[in-house]
Structure formats: C-alpha cells, structure tokens
Tab-separated table of C-alpha atoms in Angstrom:
chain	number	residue	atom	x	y	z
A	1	UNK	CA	-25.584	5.250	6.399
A	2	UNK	CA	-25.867	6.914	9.594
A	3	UNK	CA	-27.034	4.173	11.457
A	4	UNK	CA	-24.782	1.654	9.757
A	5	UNK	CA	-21.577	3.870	10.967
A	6	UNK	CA	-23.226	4.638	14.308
A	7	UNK	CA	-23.543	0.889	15.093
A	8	UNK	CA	-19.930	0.062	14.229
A	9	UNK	CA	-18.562	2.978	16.552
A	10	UNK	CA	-20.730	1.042	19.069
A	11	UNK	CA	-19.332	-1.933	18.445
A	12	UNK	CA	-15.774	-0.900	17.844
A	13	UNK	CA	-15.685	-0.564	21.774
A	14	UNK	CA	-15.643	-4.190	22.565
A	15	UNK	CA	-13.316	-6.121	20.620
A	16	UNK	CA	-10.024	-4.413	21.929
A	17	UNK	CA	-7.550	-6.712	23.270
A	18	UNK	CA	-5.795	-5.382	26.542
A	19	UNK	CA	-2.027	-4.899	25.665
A	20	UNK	CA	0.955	-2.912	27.755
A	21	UNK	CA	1.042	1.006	27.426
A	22	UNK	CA	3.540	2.491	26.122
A	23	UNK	CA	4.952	3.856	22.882
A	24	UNK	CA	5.821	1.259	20.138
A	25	UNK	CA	5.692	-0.262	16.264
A	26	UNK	CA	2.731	-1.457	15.152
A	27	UNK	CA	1.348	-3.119	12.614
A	28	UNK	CA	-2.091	-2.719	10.541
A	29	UNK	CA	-3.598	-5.435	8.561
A	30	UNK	CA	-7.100	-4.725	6.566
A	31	UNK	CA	-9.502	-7.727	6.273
A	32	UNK	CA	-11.639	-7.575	3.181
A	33	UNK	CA	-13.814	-10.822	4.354
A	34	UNK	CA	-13.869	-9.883	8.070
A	35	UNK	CA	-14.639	-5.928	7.283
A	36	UNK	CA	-11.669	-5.233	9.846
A	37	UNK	CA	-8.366	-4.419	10.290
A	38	UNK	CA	-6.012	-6.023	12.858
A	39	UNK	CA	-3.605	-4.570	15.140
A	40	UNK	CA	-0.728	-6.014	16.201
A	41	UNK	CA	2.480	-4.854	17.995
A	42	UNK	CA	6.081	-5.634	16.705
A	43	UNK	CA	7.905	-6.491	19.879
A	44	UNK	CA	11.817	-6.516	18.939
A	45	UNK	CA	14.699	-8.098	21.170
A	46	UNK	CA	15.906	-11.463	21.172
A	47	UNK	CA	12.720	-12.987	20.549
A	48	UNK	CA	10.710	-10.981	17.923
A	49	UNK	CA	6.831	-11.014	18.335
A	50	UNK	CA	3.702	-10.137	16.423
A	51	UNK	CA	1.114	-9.301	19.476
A	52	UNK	CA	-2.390	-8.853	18.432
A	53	UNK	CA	-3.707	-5.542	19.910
A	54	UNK	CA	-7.285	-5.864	18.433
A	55	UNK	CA	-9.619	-6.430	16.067
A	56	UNK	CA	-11.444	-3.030	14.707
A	57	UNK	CA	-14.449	-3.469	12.920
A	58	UNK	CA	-14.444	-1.540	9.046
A	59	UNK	CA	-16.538	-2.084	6.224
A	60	UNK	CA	-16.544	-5.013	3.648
A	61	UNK	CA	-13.351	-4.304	1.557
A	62	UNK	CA	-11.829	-2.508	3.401
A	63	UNK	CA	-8.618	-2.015	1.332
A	64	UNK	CA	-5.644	0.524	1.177
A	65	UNK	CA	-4.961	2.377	4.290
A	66	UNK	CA	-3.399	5.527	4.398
A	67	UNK	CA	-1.595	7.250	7.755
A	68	UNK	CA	-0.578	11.102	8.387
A	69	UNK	CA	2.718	11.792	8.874
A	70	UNK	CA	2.604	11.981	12.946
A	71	UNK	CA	1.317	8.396	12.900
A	72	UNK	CA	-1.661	9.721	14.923
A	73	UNK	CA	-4.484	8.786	12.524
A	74	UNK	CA	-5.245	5.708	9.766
A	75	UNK	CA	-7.611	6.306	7.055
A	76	UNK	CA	-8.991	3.413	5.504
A	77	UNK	CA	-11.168	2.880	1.682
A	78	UNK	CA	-13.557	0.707	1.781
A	79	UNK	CA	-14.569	-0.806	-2.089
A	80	UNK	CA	-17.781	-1.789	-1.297
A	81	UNK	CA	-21.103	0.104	-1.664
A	82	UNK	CA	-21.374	2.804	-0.271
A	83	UNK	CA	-17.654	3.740	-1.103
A	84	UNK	CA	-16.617	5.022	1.775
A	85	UNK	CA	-13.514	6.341	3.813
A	86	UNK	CA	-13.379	5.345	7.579
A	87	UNK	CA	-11.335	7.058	9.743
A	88	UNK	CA	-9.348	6.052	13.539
A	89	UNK	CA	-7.551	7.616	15.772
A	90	UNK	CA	-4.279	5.591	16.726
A	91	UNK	CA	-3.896	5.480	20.698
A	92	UNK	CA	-0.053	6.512	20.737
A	93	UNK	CA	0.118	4.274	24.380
A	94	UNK	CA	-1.124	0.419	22.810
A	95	UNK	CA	-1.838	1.402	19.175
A	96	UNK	CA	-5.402	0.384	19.593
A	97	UNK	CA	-7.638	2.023	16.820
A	98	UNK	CA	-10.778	4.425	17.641
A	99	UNK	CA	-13.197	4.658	14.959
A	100	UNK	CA	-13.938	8.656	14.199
A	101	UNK	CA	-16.214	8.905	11.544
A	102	UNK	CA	-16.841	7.886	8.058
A	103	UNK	CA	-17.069	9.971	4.486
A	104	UNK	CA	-18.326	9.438	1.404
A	105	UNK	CA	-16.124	8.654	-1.231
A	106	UNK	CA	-16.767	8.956	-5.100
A	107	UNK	CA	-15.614	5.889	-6.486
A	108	UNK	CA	-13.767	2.476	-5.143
A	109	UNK	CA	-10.567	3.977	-4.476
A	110	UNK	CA	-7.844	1.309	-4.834
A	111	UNK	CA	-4.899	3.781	-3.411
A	112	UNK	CA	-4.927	6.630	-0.791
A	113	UNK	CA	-2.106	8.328	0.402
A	114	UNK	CA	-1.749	11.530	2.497
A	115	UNK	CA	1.141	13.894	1.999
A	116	UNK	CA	3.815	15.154	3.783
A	117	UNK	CA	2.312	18.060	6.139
A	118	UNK	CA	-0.798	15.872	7.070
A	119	UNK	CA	-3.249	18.360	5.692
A	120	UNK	CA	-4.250	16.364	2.523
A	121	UNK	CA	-5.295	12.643	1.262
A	122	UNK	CA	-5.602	12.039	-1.819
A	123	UNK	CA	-6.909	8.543	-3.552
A	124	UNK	CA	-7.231	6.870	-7.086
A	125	UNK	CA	-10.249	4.656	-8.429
A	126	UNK	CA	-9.231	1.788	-10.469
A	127	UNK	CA	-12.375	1.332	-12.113
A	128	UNK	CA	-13.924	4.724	-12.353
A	129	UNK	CA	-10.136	6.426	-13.823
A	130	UNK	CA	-10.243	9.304	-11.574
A	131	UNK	CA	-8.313	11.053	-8.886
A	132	UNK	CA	-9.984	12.767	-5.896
A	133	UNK	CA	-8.281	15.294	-3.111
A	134	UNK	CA	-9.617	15.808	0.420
A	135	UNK	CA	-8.438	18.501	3.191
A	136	UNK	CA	-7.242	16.620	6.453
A	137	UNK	CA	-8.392	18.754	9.522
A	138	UNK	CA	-6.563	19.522	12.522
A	139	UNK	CA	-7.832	16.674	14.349
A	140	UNK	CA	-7.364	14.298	11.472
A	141	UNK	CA	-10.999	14.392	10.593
A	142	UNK	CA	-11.326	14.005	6.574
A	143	UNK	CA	-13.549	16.612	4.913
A	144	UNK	CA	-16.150	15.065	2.637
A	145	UNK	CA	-16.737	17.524	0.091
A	146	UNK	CA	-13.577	16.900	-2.324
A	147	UNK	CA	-11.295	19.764	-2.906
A	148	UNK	CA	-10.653	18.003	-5.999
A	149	UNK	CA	-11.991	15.301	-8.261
A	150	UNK	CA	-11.244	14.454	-12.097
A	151	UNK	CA	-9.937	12.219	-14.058
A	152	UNK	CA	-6.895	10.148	-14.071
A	153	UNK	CA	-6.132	11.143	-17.533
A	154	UNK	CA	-5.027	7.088	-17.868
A	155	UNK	CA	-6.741	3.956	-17.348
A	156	UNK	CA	-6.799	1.888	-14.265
A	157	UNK	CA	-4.904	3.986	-12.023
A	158	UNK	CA	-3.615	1.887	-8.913
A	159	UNK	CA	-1.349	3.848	-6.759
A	160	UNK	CA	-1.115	7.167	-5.545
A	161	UNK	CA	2.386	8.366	-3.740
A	162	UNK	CA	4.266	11.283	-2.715
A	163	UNK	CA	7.864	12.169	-3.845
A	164	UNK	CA	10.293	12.838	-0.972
A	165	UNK	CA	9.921	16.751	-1.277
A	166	UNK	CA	6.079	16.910	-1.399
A	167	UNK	CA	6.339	18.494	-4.440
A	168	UNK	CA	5.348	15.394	-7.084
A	169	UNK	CA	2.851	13.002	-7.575
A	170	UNK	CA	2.929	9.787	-8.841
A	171	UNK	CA	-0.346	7.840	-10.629
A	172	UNK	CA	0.632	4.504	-12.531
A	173	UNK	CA	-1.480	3.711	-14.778
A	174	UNK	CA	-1.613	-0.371	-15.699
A	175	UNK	CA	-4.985	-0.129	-18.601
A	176	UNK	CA	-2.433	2.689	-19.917
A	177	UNK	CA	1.268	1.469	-19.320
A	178	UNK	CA	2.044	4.511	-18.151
A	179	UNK	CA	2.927	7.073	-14.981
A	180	UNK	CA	1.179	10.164	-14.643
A	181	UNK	CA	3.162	12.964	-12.652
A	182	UNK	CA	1.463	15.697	-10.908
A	183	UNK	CA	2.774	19.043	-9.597
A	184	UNK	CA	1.441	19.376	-5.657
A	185	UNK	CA	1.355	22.478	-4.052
A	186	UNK	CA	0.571	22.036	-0.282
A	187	UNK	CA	-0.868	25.500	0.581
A	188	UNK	CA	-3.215	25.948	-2.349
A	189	UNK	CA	-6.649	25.023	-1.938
A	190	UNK	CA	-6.398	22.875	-5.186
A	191	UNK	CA	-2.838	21.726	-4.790
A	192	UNK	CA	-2.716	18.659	-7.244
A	193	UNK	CA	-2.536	19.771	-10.706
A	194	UNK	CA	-5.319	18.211	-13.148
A	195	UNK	CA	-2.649	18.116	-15.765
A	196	UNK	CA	0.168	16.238	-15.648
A	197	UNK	CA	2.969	14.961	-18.103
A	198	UNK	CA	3.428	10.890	-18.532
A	199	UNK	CA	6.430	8.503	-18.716
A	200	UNK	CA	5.497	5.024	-21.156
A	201	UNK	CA	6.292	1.848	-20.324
A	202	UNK	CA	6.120	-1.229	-22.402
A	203	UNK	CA	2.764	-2.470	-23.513
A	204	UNK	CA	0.904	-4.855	-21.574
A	205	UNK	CA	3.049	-4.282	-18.917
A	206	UNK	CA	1.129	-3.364	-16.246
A	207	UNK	CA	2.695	-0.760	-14.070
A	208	UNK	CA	0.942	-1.383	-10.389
A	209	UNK	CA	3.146	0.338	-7.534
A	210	UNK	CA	5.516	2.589	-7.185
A	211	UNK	CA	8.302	3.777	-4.438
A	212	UNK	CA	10.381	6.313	-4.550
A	213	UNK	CA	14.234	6.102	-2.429
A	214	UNK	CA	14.708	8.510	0.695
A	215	UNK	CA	17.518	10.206	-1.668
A	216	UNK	CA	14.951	11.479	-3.958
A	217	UNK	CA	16.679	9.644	-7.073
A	218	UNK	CA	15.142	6.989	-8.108
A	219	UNK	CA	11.570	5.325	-8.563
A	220	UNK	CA	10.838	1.546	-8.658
A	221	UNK	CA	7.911	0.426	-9.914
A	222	UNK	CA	6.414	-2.984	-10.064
A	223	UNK	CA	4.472	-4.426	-13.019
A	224	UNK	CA	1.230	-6.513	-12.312
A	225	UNK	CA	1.359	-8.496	-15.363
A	226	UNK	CA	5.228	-9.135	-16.369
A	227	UNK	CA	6.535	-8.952	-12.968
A	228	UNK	CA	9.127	-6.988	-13.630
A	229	UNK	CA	11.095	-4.350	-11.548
A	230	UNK	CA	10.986	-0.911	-13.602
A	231	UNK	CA	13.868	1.294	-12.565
A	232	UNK	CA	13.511	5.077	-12.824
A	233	UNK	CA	16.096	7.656	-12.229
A	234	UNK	CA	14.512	11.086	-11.402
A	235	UNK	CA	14.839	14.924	-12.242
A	236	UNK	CA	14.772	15.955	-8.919
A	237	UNK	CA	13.629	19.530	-9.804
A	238	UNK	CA	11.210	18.607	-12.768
A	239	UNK	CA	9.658	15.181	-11.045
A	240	UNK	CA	10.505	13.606	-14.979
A	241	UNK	CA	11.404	9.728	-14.661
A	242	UNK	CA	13.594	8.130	-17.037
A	243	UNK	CA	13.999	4.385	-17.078
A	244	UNK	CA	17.436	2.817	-16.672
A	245	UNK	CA	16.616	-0.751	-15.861
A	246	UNK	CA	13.734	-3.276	-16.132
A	247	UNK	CA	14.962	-6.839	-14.060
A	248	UNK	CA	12.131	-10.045	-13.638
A	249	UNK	CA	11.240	-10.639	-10.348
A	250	UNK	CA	10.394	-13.723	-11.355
A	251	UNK	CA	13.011	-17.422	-10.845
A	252	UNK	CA	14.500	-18.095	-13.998
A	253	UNK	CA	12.769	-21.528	-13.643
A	254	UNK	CA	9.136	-19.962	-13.557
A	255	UNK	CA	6.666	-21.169	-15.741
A	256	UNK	CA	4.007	-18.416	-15.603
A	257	UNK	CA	3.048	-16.266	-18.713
A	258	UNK	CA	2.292	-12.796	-19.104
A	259	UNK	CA	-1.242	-11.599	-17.188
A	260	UNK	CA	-3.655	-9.195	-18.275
A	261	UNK	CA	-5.780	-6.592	-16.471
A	262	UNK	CA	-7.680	-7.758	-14.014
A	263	UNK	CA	-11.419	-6.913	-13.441
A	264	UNK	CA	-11.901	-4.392	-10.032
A	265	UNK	CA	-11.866	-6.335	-6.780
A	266	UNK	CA	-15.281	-7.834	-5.921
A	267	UNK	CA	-16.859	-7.304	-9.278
A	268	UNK	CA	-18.516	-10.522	-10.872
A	269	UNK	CA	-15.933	-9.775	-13.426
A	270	UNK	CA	-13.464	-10.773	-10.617
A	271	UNK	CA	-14.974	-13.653	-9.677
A	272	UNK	CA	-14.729	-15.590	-12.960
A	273	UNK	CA	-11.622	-14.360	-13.950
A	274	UNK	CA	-8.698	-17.396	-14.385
A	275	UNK	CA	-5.911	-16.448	-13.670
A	276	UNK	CA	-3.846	-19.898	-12.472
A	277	UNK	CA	-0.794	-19.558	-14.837
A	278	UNK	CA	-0.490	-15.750	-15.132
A	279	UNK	CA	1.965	-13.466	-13.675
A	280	UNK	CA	0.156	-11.762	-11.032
A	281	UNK	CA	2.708	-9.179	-9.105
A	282	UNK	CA	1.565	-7.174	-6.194
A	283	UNK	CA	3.634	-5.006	-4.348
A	284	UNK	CA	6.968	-3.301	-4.044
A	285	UNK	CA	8.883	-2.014	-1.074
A	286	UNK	CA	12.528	-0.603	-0.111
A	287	UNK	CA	13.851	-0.722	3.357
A	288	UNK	CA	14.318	2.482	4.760
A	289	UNK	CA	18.500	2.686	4.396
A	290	UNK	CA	17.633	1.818	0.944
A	291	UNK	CA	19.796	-1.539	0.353
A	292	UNK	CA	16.693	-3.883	-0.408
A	293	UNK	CA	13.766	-4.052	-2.602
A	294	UNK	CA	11.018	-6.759	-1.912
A	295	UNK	CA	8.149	-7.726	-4.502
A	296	UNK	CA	5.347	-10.025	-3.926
A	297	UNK	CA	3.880	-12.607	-6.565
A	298	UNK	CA	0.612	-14.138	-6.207
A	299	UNK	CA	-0.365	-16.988	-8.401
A	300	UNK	CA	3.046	-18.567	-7.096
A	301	UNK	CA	2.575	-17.033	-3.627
A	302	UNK	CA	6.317	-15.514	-3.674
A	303	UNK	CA	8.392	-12.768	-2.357
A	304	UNK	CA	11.608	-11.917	-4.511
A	305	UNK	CA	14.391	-10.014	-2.876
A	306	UNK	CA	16.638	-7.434	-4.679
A	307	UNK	CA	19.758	-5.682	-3.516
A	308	UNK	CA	20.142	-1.585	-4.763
A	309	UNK	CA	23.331	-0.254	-5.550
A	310	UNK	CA	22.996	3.348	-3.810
A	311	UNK	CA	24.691	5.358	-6.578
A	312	UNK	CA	23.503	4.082	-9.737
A	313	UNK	CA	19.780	2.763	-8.229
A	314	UNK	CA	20.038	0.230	-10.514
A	315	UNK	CA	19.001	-3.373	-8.787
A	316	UNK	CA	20.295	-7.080	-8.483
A	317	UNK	CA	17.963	-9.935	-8.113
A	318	UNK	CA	18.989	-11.983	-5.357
A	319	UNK	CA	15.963	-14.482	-4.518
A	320	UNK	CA	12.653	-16.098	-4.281
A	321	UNK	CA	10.901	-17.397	-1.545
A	322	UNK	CA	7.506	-18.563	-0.830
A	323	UNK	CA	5.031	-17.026	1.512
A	324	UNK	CA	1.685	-16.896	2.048
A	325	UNK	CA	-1.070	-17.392	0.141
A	326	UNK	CA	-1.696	-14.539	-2.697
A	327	UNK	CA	0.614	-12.158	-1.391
A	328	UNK	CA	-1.114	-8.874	-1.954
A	329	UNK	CA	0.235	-6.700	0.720
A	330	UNK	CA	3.362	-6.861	2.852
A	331	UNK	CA	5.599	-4.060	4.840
A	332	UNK	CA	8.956	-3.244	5.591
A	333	UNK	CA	9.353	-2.335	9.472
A	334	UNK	CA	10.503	1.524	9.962
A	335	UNK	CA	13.590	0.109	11.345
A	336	UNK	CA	14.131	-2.387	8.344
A	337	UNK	CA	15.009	-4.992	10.386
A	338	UNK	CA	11.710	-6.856	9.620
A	339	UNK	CA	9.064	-7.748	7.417
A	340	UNK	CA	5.452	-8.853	7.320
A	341	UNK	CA	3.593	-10.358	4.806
A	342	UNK	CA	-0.512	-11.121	4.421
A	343	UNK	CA	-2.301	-13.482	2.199
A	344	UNK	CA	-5.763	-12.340	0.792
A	345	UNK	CA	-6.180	-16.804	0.833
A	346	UNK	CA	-4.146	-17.718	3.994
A	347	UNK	CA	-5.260	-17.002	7.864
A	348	UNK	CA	-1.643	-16.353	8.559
A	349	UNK	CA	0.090	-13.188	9.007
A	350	UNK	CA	4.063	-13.941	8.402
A	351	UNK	CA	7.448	-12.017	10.189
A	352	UNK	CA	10.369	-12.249	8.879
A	353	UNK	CA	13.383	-11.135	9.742
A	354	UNK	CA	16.503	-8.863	7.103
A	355	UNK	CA	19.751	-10.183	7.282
A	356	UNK	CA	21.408	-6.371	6.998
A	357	UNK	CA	24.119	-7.575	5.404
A	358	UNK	CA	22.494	-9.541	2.004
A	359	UNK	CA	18.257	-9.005	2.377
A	360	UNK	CA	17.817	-12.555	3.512
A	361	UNK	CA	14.260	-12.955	4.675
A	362	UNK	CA	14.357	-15.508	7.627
A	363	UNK	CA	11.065	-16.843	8.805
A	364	UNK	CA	10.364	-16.031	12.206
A	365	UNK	CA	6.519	-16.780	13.249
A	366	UNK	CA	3.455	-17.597	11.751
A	367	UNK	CA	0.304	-15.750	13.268
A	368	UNK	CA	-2.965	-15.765	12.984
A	369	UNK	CA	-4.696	-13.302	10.614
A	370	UNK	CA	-8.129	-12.702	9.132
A	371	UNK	CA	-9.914	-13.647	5.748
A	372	UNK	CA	-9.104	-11.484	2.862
A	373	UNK	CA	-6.098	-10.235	4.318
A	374	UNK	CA	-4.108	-7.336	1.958
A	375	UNK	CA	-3.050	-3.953	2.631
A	376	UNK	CA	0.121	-3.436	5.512
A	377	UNK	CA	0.923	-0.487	7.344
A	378	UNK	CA	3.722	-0.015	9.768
A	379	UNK	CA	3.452	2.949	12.548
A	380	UNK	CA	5.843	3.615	14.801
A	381	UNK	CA	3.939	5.921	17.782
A	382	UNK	CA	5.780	8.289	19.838
C-alpha cells in the first residue's frame, strides 16, 4: 500500500492546471472510473463559469467526500479494495488539491462527514452496517486507528450528517426504513454514542439522505426507492424527528414503480442488477436561505425542485427537469445562487442557475467531466 500511495503523491504533482490566485468557490467532483476528483472554480458575474483547476488522482471509487469546517482540507472514501480514506490539502489561493496521505478504513464507507469543530470524521458502510469515528489532527491529518467502530444498529446505512448544534447525529437506514439518532459529544474521546433511539418510516421506503435547515427545525430526507420527500420537524433539545409530510418527487405523469435495495456499488451484485423502470432517487439538498429543496432521480435522469415554507417546513413541489445522466450527486453553491449536477453515465458536469424568487433551475453550461462522476462538494476558500 505504501508504494501504491507513494506513487500517486508522485503523480498528483503533474496534472494541475494553472489557474489565477486568489480566494474563491470551488467545486469538487469524484470520478469513480477515472480514480480522481476534479476541480473546478465557480466564477460568478455576468457570465457564470465552471473553470477546471485540475485533475487529482484518487483511488478507484473514490466516492463521498467530506470537508472540515475551515474549507482547508477534503477527505475522500474510496470503495474499492483496500478501503481506504485519502486525504488533500485545499490551496486556499486556486483551490488546487495536494494529496497528504492515505488511511485505512474498515469497510466501504458510503458517507463521511466531519463535524462542526473539525476535530472528528465520522463515516457509515453500506454493506458492512457499521459506523466508524476518527480524530482529525491539527493539520487535518486523519488518525487511522478508529476512536470508534460498531455497528449501525440498522441495515444499509447511507448517510452520516451533523445537526446544526453539533450535538446530533443522523444515520438513515434504507435495509431498515429507519433513522438512527446519535448523541455527539465533541470533547470526549468517544463522542458518538453506540446507542441511539430510531424514527420508522414506511416499509420499503428507502430512506437515503438527509438535510437538516440552518434553523435547526426541520429534517428532509429523501427515499431511494419511492422517491419521496420525508418531512421531519425536530426537538431541538432531544434531536427526536417527527414526520409531518411525505410529497413525490416524482411528475404526476411518471411511469416508474417502486425500487428495491440495491446491491453495494461495484459488487457483481451491482452489475446485474435491472433496474430500468424503478424509482431510483439520489440526493437531497436545501439552499442555504432555506427557500428550495432539490432531489435528483436516476433511472429518468431528473432533478425535481421544491419550494419550503419557512415556518411550517412543510414543502411544495414545483418541478421536474432533466439533467444528466444518472444523477447521483449534485450541490447547491454556498451562495445559492447556483447549482451543479454530475452524471455517474454522462461526461458532462451541468451549472445551473436559481431564480431567487421561484427555484427555477436555468441551464447555463455544459462542461466536461470524468467517467463515473457522483459525489459534489462546494468550498468557498478564504
């Protein structure tokens, strides 16, 4: 492994693209065919631009990324054998990525996510049902001996996230139809608790992501295999959700029919697996004011827009649009005037544009991406 990770840092210093210096928005694209990720900068103005900063060189599935809080470093799980984490630095001048290391990891870990003081990533294992916890350094560098590791007390976890006040954590479970919530305790040297109390969904249901608003009070959630929007209002001092809406995300005119769970990504499982005429949701984001909700579809290759009334959480469909191909991962700017969207089957990368006064998306460039594309992370350096 050694040699495999000390060749990459080698090559890692070739393939970046020269680009202006200075502070800036920037946008991270991981490649699971290409065993990269792709920079690119968000230029704004009157003539919005995806620039491509560079090509950095990960392993094979390289999947969910993960960033701490001062945008200063990118973690990265790759699902391939060895299951590993990679870690960059983010240059805060061009947002070009330098390659710092890599850990071991002890499972494919579909979701990472670092919390709110930067000291701690944690990450989820679709397959394997089990959560893990690693300490975050002072200089970003990952630990690789787990603080923690057990299980997810579900089946096939497949996201990880924070609540607002650092104090809850948030597992869906799709096998299980259900949301684990963890206490988190920052400055213990175990702070996620093993146990944890659940919220059900409906069976088959799926539950795949989750996002929770900048107010604290509500969780969405969006379900793989009915492609629905689950609303949640929460106890802000217990972390307990309680649903008060479930809307499609689907057009009233679609034709697909309920999925089931998927095998894990790049299993022969996966390969065989037909899924043309099943709903096959992705992911969910709100725009930072907290007006919109976005979902991606990906047998259809659609994003659906919502609008979010502020006081109640509760949402409105508003549209349907098609993007590219298998939309697994897409991200809303920091400023939420924009959007980009991958396709793990197109070699496009799309930016749109939000109309701030109803969510429109408006198409404003096509780009070119790399093969496999999925997860999307927005930075903003300082």
């Amino acid at each position: 492994m050694k040699t495999i990770f000390g060749k990459l840092a080698f090559a890692i210093s070739g393939v970046a693209i020269a680009s202006t210096a200075y502070c800036g928005t920037y946008v991270y694209i991981s490649n699971i065919e290409d065993a990269d990720i792709a920079a690119y900068e968000l230029t704004t103005g009157s003539s919005p631009h995806l620039n491509l900063v560079g090509r950095f060189p990960a392993g094979k599935f390289a999947m969910p990324m993960a960033v701490t809080p001062d945008g200063k470093n990118l973690y990265a799980s790759v699902r391939s054998k060895p299951f590993s984490l990679y870690m960059y630095q983010i240059d805060q001048s061009n947002g070009q990525l330098k390659w710092t290391g890599a850990i071991p990891l002890p499972d494919s870990m579909v979701a990472v996510s670092t919390d709110k003081t930067g000291k701690w990533l944690l990450a989820t294992s679709f397959g394997g049902h089990n959560n893990s916890v690693n300490q975050i350094q002072a200089n970003g560098y990952v630990n690789p001996i787990p603080a923690e590791a057990f299980p997810s007390g579900g089946k096939n976890p497949h996201a990880i996230i924070f609540d607002q006040s650092n104090k809850f954590v948030y597992v869906p479970q799709l096998g299980t139809d259900e949301i684990k919530i963890h206490t988190f305790n920052a400055s213990q040297a175990k702070p996620l608790s093993e146990t944890s109390t659940s919220v059900a969904l409906q069976k088959q249901q799926g539950p795949r992501h989750i996002v929770i608003s900048d107010d604290n009070k509500f969780a969405y959630v969006i379900t793989e295999m009915t492609g629905e929007v689950v609303v949640f209002s929460r106890d802000i001092k217990s972390g307990a959700l309680t649903q008060i809406q479930a809307v499609s995300s689907l057009p009233s005119d679609s034709k697909l029919v309920p999925g089931r769970p998927r095998p894990p990504t790049g299993s022969p499982e996966a390969t065989a697996f037909d899924d043309s005429n099943m709903i096959f949701c992705a992911e969910i984001k709100l725009t930072p004011n907290g007006k919109f909700l976005y979902t991606s579809e990906r047998t259809k290759s659609t994003l659906s827009g919502f609008e979010v009334n502020p006081q109640t959480g509760k949402v409105k469909y508003l549209f349907t649009i098609p993007t590219e191909e298998m939309p697994r991962g897409f991200n809303v700017d920091p400023s939420g005037q924009f959007l980009v969207a991958s396709g793990q089957k197109s070699d496009k990368v799309s930016l749109y544009s939000i109309n701030q006064a109803n969510g429109e998306l408006s198409l404003i460039e096509r780009v070119a991406g790399g093969k496999g594309a999925n997860w999307v992370t927005f930075v903003k350096t300082k």
